[in-house]
PDB file of C-alpha atoms and ligand atoms in Angstrom:
ATOM      1  CA  UNK A 639       0.062  -0.078  -0.004  1.00  0.00           C
ATOM      2  CA  UNK A 640       1.304   3.527  -0.750  1.00  0.00           C
ATOM      3  CA  UNK A 641       1.531   5.915   1.836  1.00  0.00           C
ATOM      4  CA  UNK A 642       0.632   9.523   1.286  1.00  0.00           C
ATOM      5  CA  UNK A 643       3.449  11.965   0.235  1.00  0.00           C
ATOM      6  CA  UNK A 644       4.367  14.426   2.759  1.00  0.00           C
ATOM      7  CA  UNK A 645       2.550  17.521   1.758  1.00  0.00           C
ATOM      8  CA  UNK A 646       5.807  19.823   1.826  1.00  0.00           C
ATOM      9  CA  UNK A 647       7.549  17.350  -0.602  1.00  0.00           C
ATOM     10  CA  UNK A 648       4.525  17.097  -2.667  1.00  0.00           C
ATOM     11  CA  UNK A 649       4.516  20.582  -3.161  1.00  0.00           C
ATOM     12  CA  UNK A 650       8.280  20.793  -3.818  1.00  0.00           C
ATOM     13  CA  UNK A 651       7.813  18.277  -6.400  1.00  0.00           C
ATOM     14  CA  UNK A 652       4.799  20.091  -7.946  1.00  0.00           C
ATOM     15  CA  UNK A 653       6.912  23.329  -8.166  1.00  0.00           C
ATOM     16  CA  UNK A 654       9.828  21.309  -9.856  1.00  0.00           C
ATOM     17  CA  UNK A 655       7.644  19.684 -12.342  1.00  0.00           C
ATOM     18  CA  UNK A 656       5.816  22.817 -13.127  1.00  0.00           C
ATOM     19  CA  UNK A 657       9.347  24.417 -13.929  1.00  0.00           C
ATOM     20  CA  UNK A 658      10.085  21.574 -16.326  1.00  0.00           C
ATOM     21  CA  UNK A 659       6.776  21.856 -18.140  1.00  0.00           C
ATOM     22  CA  UNK A 660       7.719  25.793 -18.556  1.00  0.00           C
ATOM     23  CA  UNK A 661      10.917  24.594 -20.137  1.00  0.00           C
ATOM     24  CA  UNK A 662       8.971  22.432 -22.524  1.00  0.00           C
ATOM     25  CA  UNK A 663      10.188  19.050 -20.798  1.00  0.00           C
ATOM     26  CA  UNK A 664       7.253  16.734 -20.366  1.00  0.00           C
ATOM     27  CA  UNK A 665       9.115  13.213 -20.162  1.00  0.00           C
ATOM     28  CA  UNK A 666      10.579  12.153 -16.771  1.00  0.00           C
ATOM     29  CA  UNK A 667      12.394   8.877 -16.415  1.00  0.00           C
ATOM     30  CA  UNK A 668      13.391   6.602 -13.486  1.00  0.00           C
ATOM     31  CA  UNK A 669      16.819   6.402 -12.510  1.00  0.00           C
ATOM     32  CA  UNK A 670      18.260   2.835 -12.296  1.00  0.00           C
ATOM     33  CA  UNK A 671      17.597   1.232  -8.866  1.00  0.00           C
ATOM     34  CA  UNK A 672      20.422  -0.873  -7.589  1.00  0.00           C
ATOM     35  CA  UNK A 673      20.175  -4.647  -6.511  1.00  0.00           C
ATOM     36  CA  UNK A 674      19.459  -3.738  -2.799  1.00  0.00           C
ATOM     37  CA  UNK A 675      16.255  -1.493  -3.992  1.00  0.00           C
ATOM     38  CA  UNK A 676      18.067   1.787  -3.195  1.00  0.00           C
ATOM     39  CA  UNK A 677      17.525   4.536  -5.921  1.00  0.00           C
ATOM     40  CA  UNK A 678      20.508   6.452  -6.737  1.00  0.00           C
ATOM     41  CA  UNK A 679      18.867   9.694  -6.390  1.00  0.00           C
ATOM     42  CA  UNK A 680      18.482  11.317  -2.884  1.00  0.00           C
ATOM     43  CA  UNK A 681      14.900  10.782  -1.898  1.00  0.00           C
ATOM     44  CA  UNK A 682      12.748  10.298   1.071  1.00  0.00           C
ATOM     45  CA  UNK A 683      13.743   6.841   2.314  1.00  0.00           C
ATOM     46  CA  UNK A 684      10.175   6.240   3.811  1.00  0.00           C
ATOM     47  CA  UNK A 685       8.683   5.995   0.410  1.00  0.00           C
ATOM     48  CA  UNK A 686       7.852   2.799  -1.067  1.00  0.00           C
ATOM     49  CA  UNK A 687       8.800   1.696  -4.303  1.00  0.00           C
ATOM     50  CA  UNK A 688       5.450   2.433  -5.940  1.00  0.00           C
ATOM     51  CA  UNK A 689       5.310   5.818  -4.555  1.00  0.00           C
ATOM     52  CA  UNK A 690       8.993   6.749  -5.464  1.00  0.00           C
ATOM     53  CA  UNK A 691       8.266   5.504  -9.148  1.00  0.00           C
ATOM     54  CA  UNK A 692       5.167   7.676  -9.524  1.00  0.00           C
ATOM     55  CA  UNK A 693       6.749  10.615  -8.231  1.00  0.00           C
ATOM     56  CA  UNK A 694       9.360  10.605 -11.385  1.00  0.00           C
ATOM     57  CA  UNK A 695       7.635   8.424 -14.053  1.00  0.00           C
ATOM     58  CA  UNK A 696       4.360   9.746 -15.477  1.00  0.00           C
ATOM     59  CA  UNK A 697       4.120   6.596 -17.532  1.00  0.00           C
ATOM     60  CA  UNK A 698       3.378   4.394 -14.571  1.00  0.00           C
ATOM     61  CA  UNK A 699      -0.351   4.108 -14.091  1.00  0.00           C
ATOM     62  CA  UNK A 700      -1.715   5.869 -11.218  1.00  0.00           C
ATOM     63  CA  UNK A 701      -4.238   4.148  -9.243  1.00  0.00           C
ATOM     64  CA  UNK A 702      -4.969   6.668  -6.540  1.00  0.00           C
ATOM     65  CA  UNK A 703      -7.969   9.011  -6.685  1.00  0.00           C
ATOM     66  CA  UNK A 704      -7.452  12.265  -8.583  1.00  0.00           C
ATOM     67  CA  UNK A 705      -5.582  14.942  -6.509  1.00  0.00           C
ATOM     68  CA  UNK A 706      -5.167  18.160  -8.372  1.00  0.00           C
ATOM     69  CA  UNK A 707      -1.434  18.012  -8.022  1.00  0.00           C
ATOM     70  CA  UNK A 708      -1.238  14.451  -9.502  1.00  0.00           C
ATOM     71  CA  UNK A 709      -2.138  15.748 -12.966  1.00  0.00           C
ATOM     72  CA  UNK A 710       1.249  17.424 -13.009  1.00  0.00           C
ATOM     73  CA  UNK A 711       2.623  14.025 -13.207  1.00  0.00           C
ATOM     74  CA  UNK A 712       0.821  13.304 -16.597  1.00  0.00           C
ATOM     75  CA  UNK A 713       0.780  16.660 -18.214  1.00  0.00           C
ATOM     76  CA  UNK A 714      -0.690  16.360 -21.447  1.00  0.00           C
ATOM     77  CA  UNK A 715       1.615  17.773 -24.252  1.00  0.00           C
ATOM     78  CA  UNK A 716      -0.144  20.702 -26.118  1.00  0.00           C
ATOM     79  CA  UNK A 717      -0.399  18.669 -29.437  1.00  0.00           C
ATOM     80  CA  UNK A 718      -1.669  15.543 -27.607  1.00  0.00           C
ATOM     81  CA  UNK A 719      -4.851  14.277 -29.481  1.00  0.00           C
ATOM     82  CA  UNK A 720      -4.002  16.073 -32.436  1.00  0.00           C
ATOM     83  CA  UNK A 721      -4.114  13.487 -35.370  1.00  0.00           C
ATOM     84  CA  UNK A 722      -2.658  15.755 -38.216  1.00  0.00           C
ATOM     85  CA  UNK A 723       1.104  15.600 -38.094  1.00  0.00           C
ATOM     86  CA  UNK A 724       1.370  18.954 -39.741  1.00  0.00           C
ATOM     87  CA  UNK A 725      -0.821  20.419 -37.170  1.00  0.00           C
ATOM     88  CA  UNK A 726       0.890  18.788 -34.440  1.00  0.00           C
ATOM     89  CA  UNK A 727       4.230  19.991 -35.726  1.00  0.00           C
ATOM     90  CA  UNK A 728       2.929  23.630 -35.921  1.00  0.00           C
ATOM     91  CA  UNK A 729       1.745  23.384 -32.171  1.00  0.00           C
ATOM     92  CA  UNK A 730       5.137  22.016 -31.188  1.00  0.00           C
ATOM     93  CA  UNK A 731       6.665  24.891 -33.059  1.00  0.00           C
ATOM     94  CA  UNK A 732       4.566  27.545 -31.395  1.00  0.00           C
ATOM     95  CA  UNK A 733       5.333  25.994 -27.927  1.00  0.00           C
ATOM     96  CA  UNK A 734       9.058  26.467 -28.733  1.00  0.00           C
ATOM     97  CA  UNK A 735       8.440  29.946 -29.296  1.00  0.00           C
ATOM     98  CA  UNK A 736      11.330  32.455 -29.391  1.00  0.00           C
ATOM     99  CA  UNK A 737      13.082  30.008 -27.344  1.00  0.00           C
ATOM    100  CA  UNK A 738      15.548  31.207 -24.339  1.00  0.00           C
ATOM    101  CA  UNK A 739      15.515  27.883 -22.645  1.00  0.00           C
ATOM    102  CA  UNK A 740      19.496  27.480 -22.909  1.00  0.00           C
ATOM    103  CA  UNK A 741      22.374  29.722 -23.489  1.00  0.00           C
ATOM    104  CA  UNK A 742      22.414  29.466 -27.126  1.00  0.00           C
ATOM    105  CA  UNK A 743      19.832  31.984 -27.722  1.00  0.00           C
ATOM    106  CA  UNK A 744      22.427  34.549 -26.349  1.00  0.00           C
ATOM    107  CA  UNK A 745      25.354  33.329 -28.130  1.00  0.00           C
ATOM    108  CA  UNK A 746      24.695  34.733 -31.509  1.00  0.00           C
ATOM    109  CA  UNK A 747      21.982  32.553 -33.045  1.00  0.00           C
ATOM    110  CA  UNK A 748      20.169  34.329 -35.939  1.00  0.00           C
ATOM    111  CA  UNK A 749      17.117  32.077 -35.829  1.00  0.00           C
ATOM    112  CA  UNK A 750      15.760  28.568 -34.538  1.00  0.00           C
ATOM    113  CA  UNK A 751      15.906  25.966 -37.083  1.00  0.00           C
ATOM    114  CA  UNK A 752      12.911  23.732 -36.253  1.00  0.00           C
ATOM    115  CA  UNK A 753      12.863  21.074 -39.074  1.00  0.00           C
ATOM    116  CA  UNK A 754      11.775  20.807 -42.529  1.00  0.00           C
ATOM    117  CA  UNK A 755       9.976  18.187 -44.840  1.00  0.00           C
ATOM    118  CA  UNK A 756       7.014  15.911 -45.171  1.00  0.00           C
ATOM    119  CA  UNK A 757       5.133  15.685 -41.864  1.00  0.00           C
ATOM    120  CA  UNK A 758       3.942  12.193 -42.851  1.00  0.00           C
ATOM    121  CA  UNK A 759       7.459  11.042 -43.691  1.00  0.00           C
ATOM    122  CA  UNK A 760       8.398   7.355 -43.509  1.00  0.00           C
ATOM    123  CA  UNK A 761      11.994   8.387 -43.096  1.00  0.00           C
ATOM    124  CA  UNK A 762      13.428  10.824 -40.766  1.00  0.00           C
ATOM    125  CA  UNK A 763      17.025  12.126 -40.656  1.00  0.00           C
ATOM    126  CA  UNK A 764      18.498  13.644 -37.361  1.00  0.00           C
ATOM    127  CA  UNK A 765      21.667  15.733 -37.320  1.00  0.00           C
ATOM    128  CA  UNK A 766      23.581  17.585 -34.628  1.00  0.00           C
ATOM    129  CA  UNK A 767      22.936  21.239 -34.770  1.00  0.00           C
ATOM    130  CA  UNK A 768      22.570  23.895 -37.199  1.00  0.00           C
ATOM    131  CA  UNK A 769      25.670  25.586 -38.894  1.00  0.00           C
ATOM    132  CA  UNK A 770      26.119  29.058 -40.258  1.00  0.00           C
ATOM    133  CA  UNK A 771      24.157  28.355 -43.530  1.00  0.00           C
ATOM    134  CA  UNK A 772      21.271  26.701 -41.584  1.00  0.00           C
ATOM    135  CA  UNK A 773      21.295  29.573 -38.993  1.00  0.00           C
ATOM    136  CA  UNK A 774      21.044  32.017 -41.825  1.00  0.00           C
ATOM    137  CA  UNK A 775      18.305  30.201 -43.784  1.00  0.00           C
ATOM    138  CA  UNK A 776      16.330  28.594 -40.900  1.00  0.00           C
ATOM    139  CA  UNK A 777      16.418  25.222 -42.513  1.00  0.00           C
ATOM    140  CA  UNK A 778      18.437  22.117 -41.439  1.00  0.00           C
ATOM    141  CA  UNK A 779      21.152  20.825 -43.674  1.00  0.00           C
ATOM    142  CA  UNK A 780      21.421  23.437 -46.430  1.00  0.00           C
ATOM    143  CA  UNK A 781      25.177  23.806 -46.424  1.00  0.00           C
ATOM    144  CA  UNK A 782      27.813  21.632 -47.895  1.00  0.00           C
ATOM    145  CA  UNK A 783      26.864  18.794 -45.636  1.00  0.00           C
ATOM    146  CA  UNK A 784      23.399  19.506 -46.615  1.00  0.00           C
ATOM    147  CA  UNK A 785      24.305  19.003 -50.418  1.00  0.00           C
ATOM    148  CA  UNK A 786      25.777  15.734 -49.439  1.00  0.00           C
ATOM    149  CA  UNK A 787      22.803  14.557 -47.576  1.00  0.00           C
ATOM    150  CA  UNK A 788      20.786  15.730 -50.379  1.00  0.00           C
ATOM    151  CA  UNK A 789      22.681  13.292 -52.696  1.00  0.00           C
ATOM    152  CA  UNK A 790      22.648  10.422 -50.053  1.00  0.00           C
ATOM    153  CA  UNK A 791      18.676  10.873 -50.181  1.00  0.00           C
ATOM    154  CA  UNK A 792      18.633  11.065 -53.804  1.00  0.00           C
ATOM    155  CA  UNK A 793      20.792   7.838 -54.111  1.00  0.00           C
ATOM    156  CA  UNK A 794      18.197   6.155 -51.993  1.00  0.00           C
ATOM    157  CA  UNK A 795      15.649   6.545 -54.685  1.00  0.00           C
ATOM    158  CA  UNK A 796      13.639   9.462 -52.955  1.00  0.00           C
ATOM    159  CA  UNK A 797      13.414  13.300 -52.691  1.00  0.00           C
ATOM    160  CA  UNK A 798      14.465  15.781 -49.870  1.00  0.00           C
ATOM    161  CA  UNK A 799      10.787  16.809 -49.590  1.00  0.00           C
ATOM    162  CA  UNK A 800       9.768  13.153 -48.985  1.00  0.00           C
ATOM    163  CA  UNK A 801      11.544  12.676 -45.705  1.00  0.00           C
ATOM    164  CA  UNK A 802      11.619  14.824 -42.570  1.00  0.00           C
ATOM    165  CA  UNK A 803      15.143  16.382 -41.331  1.00  0.00           C
ATOM    166  CA  UNK A 804      15.738  17.775 -38.005  1.00  0.00           C
ATOM    167  CA  UNK A 805      18.505  18.149 -35.586  1.00  0.00           C
ATOM    168  CA  UNK A 806      18.972  17.302 -31.785  1.00  0.00           C
ATOM    169  CA  UNK A 807      19.384  21.034 -31.139  1.00  0.00           C
ATOM    170  CA  UNK A 808      17.758  23.827 -32.847  1.00  0.00           C
ATOM    171  CA  UNK A 809      20.037  26.842 -32.356  1.00  0.00           C
ATOM    172  CA  UNK A 810      23.564  27.001 -33.939  1.00  0.00           C
ATOM    173  CA  UNK A 811      26.351  26.750 -31.188  1.00  0.00           C
ATOM    174  CA  UNK A 812      28.948  29.342 -31.454  1.00  0.00           C
ATOM    175  CA  UNK A 813      31.802  28.564 -33.891  1.00  0.00           C
ATOM    176  CA  UNK A 814      29.769  25.332 -34.789  1.00  0.00           C
ATOM    177  CA  UNK A 815      31.294  23.687 -31.495  1.00  0.00           C
ATOM    178  CA  UNK A 816      29.808  20.434 -30.397  1.00  0.00           C
ATOM    179  CA  UNK A 817      26.588  21.003 -28.408  1.00  0.00           C
ATOM    180  CA  UNK A 818      26.861  20.722 -24.627  1.00  0.00           C
ATOM    181  CA  UNK A 819      25.031  17.936 -22.938  1.00  0.00           C
ATOM    182  CA  UNK A 820      22.718  20.338 -21.029  1.00  0.00           C
ATOM    183  CA  UNK A 821      21.891  22.123 -24.356  1.00  0.00           C
ATOM    184  CA  UNK A 822      21.000  18.624 -25.887  1.00  0.00           C
ATOM    185  CA  UNK A 823      19.048  17.703 -22.905  1.00  0.00           C
ATOM    186  CA  UNK A 824      17.016  21.028 -22.877  1.00  0.00           C
ATOM    187  CA  UNK A 825      16.218  20.882 -26.690  1.00  0.00           C
ATOM    188  CA  UNK A 826      15.832  17.353 -27.477  1.00  0.00           C
ATOM    189  CA  UNK A 827      12.360  17.044 -25.690  1.00  0.00           C
ATOM    190  CA  UNK A 828      11.046  19.092 -28.673  1.00  0.00           C
ATOM    191  CA  UNK A 829      12.533  16.708 -31.135  1.00  0.00           C
ATOM    192  CA  UNK A 830      11.100  13.723 -29.461  1.00  0.00           C
ATOM    193  CA  UNK A 831       7.787  15.511 -29.793  1.00  0.00           C
ATOM    194  CA  UNK A 832       8.453  16.124 -33.445  1.00  0.00           C
ATOM    195  CA  UNK A 833       9.311  12.305 -33.773  1.00  0.00           C
ATOM    196  CA  UNK A 834       5.944  11.488 -31.918  1.00  0.00           C
ATOM    197  CA  UNK A 835       3.985  13.604 -34.404  1.00  0.00           C
ATOM    198  CA  UNK A 836       5.574  12.379 -37.561  1.00  0.00           C
ATOM    199  CA  UNK A 837       5.745   8.530 -36.395  1.00  0.00           C
ATOM    200  CA  UNK A 838       8.342   7.773 -39.197  1.00  0.00           C
ATOM    201  CA  UNK A 839       8.955   4.173 -39.835  1.00  0.00           C
ATOM    202  CA  UNK A 840      12.583   4.676 -39.800  1.00  0.00           C
ATOM    203  CA  UNK A 841      15.049   7.049 -38.048  1.00  0.00           C
ATOM    204  CA  UNK A 842      18.688   7.689 -39.281  1.00  0.00           C
ATOM    205  CA  UNK A 843      20.706   9.116 -36.635  1.00  0.00           C
ATOM    206  CA  UNK A 844      23.599  11.236 -38.505  1.00  0.00           C
ATOM    207  CA  UNK A 845      26.626  11.126 -36.402  1.00  0.00           C
ATOM    208  CA  UNK A 846      27.706  10.364 -32.951  1.00  0.00           C
ATOM    209  CA  UNK A 847      26.060  13.256 -31.217  1.00  0.00           C
ATOM    210  CA  UNK A 848      22.548  12.299 -32.797  1.00  0.00           C
ATOM    211  CA  UNK A 849      23.068   8.817 -31.960  1.00  0.00           C
ATOM    212  CA  UNK A 850      24.080   9.195 -28.425  1.00  0.00           C
ATOM    213  CA  UNK A 851      21.508  11.571 -27.559  1.00  0.00           C
ATOM    214  CA  UNK A 852      18.695   9.576 -29.033  1.00  0.00           C
ATOM    215  CA  UNK A 853      19.891   6.224 -27.852  1.00  0.00           C
ATOM    216  CA  UNK A 854      21.449   7.517 -24.583  1.00  0.00           C
ATOM    217  CA  UNK A 855      24.360   5.003 -25.318  1.00  0.00           C
ATOM    218  CA  UNK A 856      28.057   6.260 -24.988  1.00  0.00           C
ATOM    219  CA  UNK A 857      29.856   4.192 -27.667  1.00  0.00           C
ATOM    220  CA  UNK A 858      32.063   5.040 -30.728  1.00  0.00           C
ATOM    221  CA  UNK A 859      30.494   5.121 -34.004  1.00  0.00           C
ATOM    222  CA  UNK A 860      32.072   1.849 -35.043  1.00  0.00           C
ATOM    223  CA  UNK A 861      29.841   0.025 -32.358  1.00  0.00           C
ATOM    224  CA  UNK A 862      26.797   2.310 -32.894  1.00  0.00           C
ATOM    225  CA  UNK A 863      26.625   1.426 -36.795  1.00  0.00           C
ATOM    226  CA  UNK A 864      25.478  -1.785 -38.348  1.00  0.00           C
ATOM    227  CA  UNK A 865      22.436  -2.593 -36.283  1.00  0.00           C
ATOM    228  CA  UNK A 866      18.987  -1.762 -35.711  1.00  0.00           C
ATOM    229  CA  UNK A 867      17.733  -0.043 -32.490  1.00  0.00           C
ATOM    230  CA  UNK A 868      14.295   0.373 -31.121  1.00  0.00           C
ATOM    231  CA  UNK A 869      13.248   4.039 -30.525  1.00  0.00           C
ATOM    232  CA  UNK A 870       9.962   4.037 -28.797  1.00  0.00           C
ATOM    233  CA  UNK A 871       8.664   1.559 -31.379  1.00  0.00           C
ATOM    234  CA  UNK A 872      10.360   3.097 -34.148  1.00  0.00           C
ATOM    235  CA  UNK A 873      13.337   1.484 -36.173  1.00  0.00           C
ATOM    236  CA  UNK A 874      16.606   3.645 -35.750  1.00  0.00           C
ATOM    237  CA  UNK A 875      19.926   3.352 -37.657  1.00  0.00           C
ATOM    238  CA  UNK A 876      23.144   5.190 -37.083  1.00  0.00           C
ATOM    239  CA  UNK A 877      25.300   6.314 -40.083  1.00  0.00           C
ATOM    240  CA  UNK A 878      27.986   8.736 -40.450  1.00  0.00           C
ATOM    241  CA  UNK A 879      27.508  12.416 -40.248  1.00  0.00           C
ATOM    242  CA  UNK A 880      27.688  14.069 -43.927  1.00  0.00           C
ATOM    243  CA  UNK A 881      30.166  16.753 -42.468  1.00  0.00           C
ATOM    244  CA  UNK A 882      32.478  13.894 -41.322  1.00  0.00           C
ATOM    245  CA  UNK A 883      32.076  12.204 -44.857  1.00  0.00           C
ATOM    246  CA  UNK A 884      33.153  15.415 -46.450  1.00  0.00           C
ATOM    247  CA  UNK A 885      36.330  15.046 -44.405  1.00  0.00           C
ATOM    248  CA  UNK A 886      36.872  11.386 -44.992  1.00  0.00           C
ATOM    249  CA  UNK A 887      35.191  10.468 -48.294  1.00  0.00           C
ATOM    250  CA  UNK A 888      36.731   6.861 -48.128  1.00  0.00           C
ATOM    251  CA  UNK A 889      33.896   6.187 -45.469  1.00  0.00           C
ATOM    252  CA  UNK A 890      30.995   6.847 -47.933  1.00  0.00           C
ATOM    253  CA  UNK A 891      30.825   3.441 -48.887  1.00  0.00           C
ATOM    254  CA  UNK A 892      30.355   2.375 -45.407  1.00  0.00           C
ATOM    255  CA  UNK A 893      27.616   4.914 -45.036  1.00  0.00           C
ATOM    256  CA  UNK A 894      26.084   3.694 -48.431  1.00  0.00           C
ATOM    257  CA  UNK A 895      25.904   0.230 -46.494  1.00  0.00           C
ATOM    258  CA  UNK A 896      24.008   1.744 -43.801  1.00  0.00           C
ATOM    259  CA  UNK A 897      21.501   3.414 -46.046  1.00  0.00           C
ATOM    260  CA  UNK A 898      20.981   0.274 -48.112  1.00  0.00           C
ATOM    261  CA  UNK A 899      19.834  -1.385 -44.982  1.00  0.00           C
ATOM    262  CA  UNK A 900      17.501   1.441 -44.467  1.00  0.00           C
ATOM    263  CA  UNK A 901      16.113   1.216 -48.036  1.00  0.00           C
ATOM    264  CA  UNK A 902      15.663  -2.488 -47.525  1.00  0.00           C
ATOM    265  CA  UNK A 903      13.509  -1.988 -44.506  1.00  0.00           C
ATOM    266  CA  UNK A 904      11.490   0.592 -46.272  1.00  0.00           C
ATOM    267  CA  UNK A 905      11.174  -1.477 -49.382  1.00  0.00           C
ATOM    268  CA  UNK A 906      13.067   1.263 -51.467  1.00  0.00           C
ATOM    269  CA  UNK A 907      14.999   0.018 -54.532  1.00  0.00           C
ATOM    270  CA  UNK A 908      18.155   1.781 -56.014  1.00  0.00           C
ATOM    271  CA  UNK A 909      17.538   3.434 -59.155  1.00  0.00           C
ATOM    272  CA  UNK A 910      13.713   4.380 -58.354  1.00  0.00           C
ATOM    273  CA  UNK A 911      14.874   7.971 -58.045  1.00  0.00           C
ATOM    274  CA  UNK A 912      11.994  10.241 -59.441  1.00  0.00           C
TER     275      UNK A 912
HETATM  276  N1  URA B1484      25.145  19.666 -39.529  1.00  0.00           N
HETATM  277  C1  URA B1484      24.096  19.271 -38.834  1.00  0.00           C
HETATM  278  O1  URA B1484      24.218  18.325 -37.982  1.00  0.00           O
HETATM  279  N2  URA B1484      22.768  19.729 -39.054  1.00  0.00           N
HETATM  280  C2  URA B1484      22.593  20.668 -39.743  1.00  0.00           C
HETATM  281  O2  URA B1484      21.414  21.272 -40.064  1.00  0.00           O
HETATM  282  C3  URA B1484      23.682  21.210 -40.726  1.00  0.00           C
HETATM  283  C4  URA B1484      24.941  20.653 -40.447  1.00  0.00           C
END
């Protein structure tokens, strides 16, 4: 049986969850519990397992009668229940607003680069972050790496406008530096919502930052490539980032092997380019 949560702890939790919702973060995950049943976060030791779980995981069914603050744990996203992916994406974009949730908004970004393509795409590419060209034009992958990505898409027998393209983070990091972990954590919930709205059949993570952020795995590219992952019920493959392929074109044949596996999964045949 669950015991009632201490009212002051409940209030603190409610405040914290409200704070995260204002940041646009709606997903909460349980941290692993060690073999003795002890959570590695500091929490009230008097809480039983069910109570502790329900504090941080909105996905665990809640059996208790409605308490106004309980709703905070299962906060619906603004696009929930919207079946048209284009409309859902528009709602997510509106929720993102003129984002100031991380430091990148004051480090020279010209505009937010939300994502582009077919809201009903079967295939979605996820890159790292906008570069200078993307920051200027407001669209992902429009620079040199984008040209190569376009060629890769064409080689698969499809068009850029058939797929959806987005990045882990939506603002250009200064000097194109690698995004910081907290920037990825702050921004990626919006990408997750875009993925949930589009529901592609396959996601291709371009490069290590995309792969590691989506999969929460810290492994070298050599280990990440060459297998399928289950990303919330969607098949996910990892391949090299086009910018890396520009620097080391010998790896293009490896990337092509990755894309061929994706084509097979989607029933695409080489030479079918329209
Ligand atoms: N590199 C990325 O990862 N994304 C872009 O949009 C452009 C370059």
